[in-house]
Amino acid sequence: TVTDVQVTNREHDRESAIFQQDFAASYKNQVIGKAISSLHISSIAGASDTTDAFNDALSQIRSQAQA
C-alpha cells in the first residue's frame, strides 16, 4: 500500500513545467492508500505525458520489488 509519494519536477520548458506542477498538486489523492500492485492512474490535470511517466515509474517499482 502506498503511504507517501513525492514528485520532483525537472522540466525547464515553461509549458511542460506547468503541466508537471498541476499534476503534482493533484495526484496524491489518487495514489495514497492504494495497492501498488494494481495502481494505475489516468490523466491528471491534463498532464497526460506526466501521468504516463508516473505509470512507467510504477511499473519499474513493481518489477524491482519482484526481483
Rosetta silent file (secondary structure, phi, psi, omega in degrees, C-alpha in Angstrom):
SEQUENCE: TVTDVQVTNREHDRESAIFQQDFAASYKNQVIGKAISSLHISSIAGASDTTDAFNDALSQIRSQAQA
SCORE:     score description
SCORE:     0.000 S_00000001
   1 L     0.000  135.459  179.646    0.000    0.000    0.000 S_00000001
   2 L   -76.651  125.001  179.984    1.296    3.440   -0.912 S_00000001
   3 L  -108.802  -21.961  179.251    1.752    5.545    2.207 S_00000001
   4 L  -159.012  149.295  177.806    3.605    8.549    0.801 S_00000001
   5 L  -141.936  155.943  178.949    4.678    9.885   -2.597 S_00000001
   6 L  -148.040  139.685  178.252    6.868   12.669   -3.860 S_00000001
   7 L  -119.484  136.189  173.821    7.413   14.175   -7.296 S_00000001
   8 L  -112.101  116.416  179.324   10.465   16.139   -8.365 S_00000001
   9 L   -85.109  126.614 -178.391    9.804   18.441  -11.313 S_00000001
  10 L  -125.107   14.381 -176.812   12.836   18.828  -13.555 S_00000001
  11 L   -81.940  136.573  179.156   11.324   20.355  -16.648 S_00000001
  12 L  -101.617  -19.444  176.158   12.799   23.608  -17.922 S_00000001
  13 L   -71.171  128.195 -174.107   10.232   24.204  -20.663 S_00000001
  14 H   -57.523  -47.328 -177.769    7.606   26.586  -19.228 S_00000001
  15 H   -64.252  -45.104  178.592    4.552   24.803  -20.641 S_00000001
  16 H   -63.724  -39.045  179.068    5.749   21.361  -19.559 S_00000001
  17 H   -62.120  -37.985  178.287    6.628   22.699  -16.117 S_00000001
  18 H   -63.651  -44.354  177.737    3.068   23.995  -15.692 S_00000001
  19 H   -61.805  -41.256  179.834    1.629   20.541  -16.515 S_00000001
  20 H   -64.859  -40.576  178.342    4.033   18.929  -14.050 S_00000001
  21 H   -64.444  -42.241  178.428    3.071   21.400  -11.327 S_00000001
  22 H   -63.153  -42.446  177.748   -0.629   20.786  -11.942 S_00000001
  23 H   -60.670  -49.387 -176.859   -0.030   17.024  -11.809 S_00000001
  24 H   -60.403  -31.442 -179.826    1.985   17.309   -8.587 S_00000001
  25 H   -78.362  -13.082 -170.763   -0.798   19.315   -6.968 S_00000001
  26 H  -122.401  -14.559 -167.809   -3.465   16.737   -7.859 S_00000001
  27 L   -82.396  -25.428 -172.207   -2.118   13.178   -7.944 S_00000001
  28 H   -57.871  -40.291 -177.930   -1.733   12.254   -4.269 S_00000001
  29 H   -66.786  -15.778  177.081   -5.430   11.632   -3.611 S_00000001
  30 H   -95.881   -3.150 -173.376   -5.416    9.019   -6.408 S_00000001
  31 L  -118.501  -47.104 -176.512   -2.307    7.253   -5.085 S_00000001
  32 L   -60.966  131.210  178.641   -2.160    7.305   -1.265 S_00000001
  33 L    88.988   -4.979 -178.581   -3.757    4.230    0.293 S_00000001
  34 L   -93.193  152.573  175.776   -3.793    2.227   -2.943 S_00000001
  35 L   -74.629  127.960 -178.378   -2.065   -1.119   -3.515 S_00000001
  36 L   -65.378  -26.311 -178.141    0.999   -0.612   -5.698 S_00000001
  37 L   -64.702  -27.529 -177.737    0.377   -3.955   -7.380 S_00000001
  38 L  -119.966    4.416 -176.116   -2.775   -2.680   -9.067 S_00000001
  39 L   -70.780  129.053  174.232   -2.193    1.075   -9.090 S_00000001
  40 L  -154.300  125.686 -178.819   -2.612    2.820  -12.444 S_00000001
  41 L  -107.532  151.945  176.349   -3.692    6.416  -12.794 S_00000001
  42 L   -97.122  178.107 -175.161   -5.385    8.127  -15.710 S_00000001
  43 L   -52.569  128.576 -179.344   -4.617   11.614  -16.963 S_00000001
  44 L  -116.114  128.722  176.577   -4.457   14.084  -14.100 S_00000001
  45 L    54.706   31.232  178.371   -4.858   17.830  -14.587 S_00000001
  46 L    74.091    8.334 -176.298   -4.423   17.451  -18.342 S_00000001
  47 L   -97.830   70.983 -174.516   -0.842   16.223  -17.884 S_00000001
  48 H   -65.876  -39.686  178.568   -1.011   13.053  -19.979 S_00000001
  49 H   -65.727  -41.071  178.687    2.754   12.766  -20.571 S_00000001
  50 H   -65.539  -41.112  177.410    3.464   13.266  -16.859 S_00000001
  51 H   -62.362  -43.449  177.687    0.806   10.693  -15.990 S_00000001
  52 H   -60.626  -43.166  179.255    2.339    8.224  -18.465 S_00000001
  53 H   -63.857  -38.655  177.806    5.777    8.777  -16.929 S_00000001
  54 H   -63.779  -45.048  178.466    4.340    8.204  -13.451 S_00000001
  55 H   -64.483  -36.424  175.219    2.720    4.932  -14.565 S_00000001
  56 H   -62.575  -42.434  178.237    6.030    3.868  -16.171 S_00000001
  57 H   -62.765  -39.744  176.653    7.791    4.553  -12.872 S_00000001
  58 H   -60.665  -41.435  178.448    5.187    2.423  -11.071 S_00000001
  59 H   -61.651  -41.834  178.340    5.895   -0.438  -13.474 S_00000001
  60 H   -64.583  -40.642  178.444    9.613   -0.169  -12.738 S_00000001
  61 H   -63.105  -44.289  178.756    8.964   -0.178   -8.997 S_00000001
  62 H   -61.289  -42.100  179.352    6.779   -3.276   -9.301 S_00000001
  63 H   -63.349  -43.794  179.838    9.493   -5.041  -11.347 S_00000001
  64 H   -65.827  -36.091 -179.822   12.187   -4.151   -8.815 S_00000001
  65 H   -67.618  -28.067  179.735   10.014   -5.314   -5.934 S_00000001
  66 H   -81.446  -19.470 -176.867    9.628   -8.742   -7.572 S_00000001
  67 L   -72.860    0.000    0.000   13.392   -9.152   -8.102 S_00000001
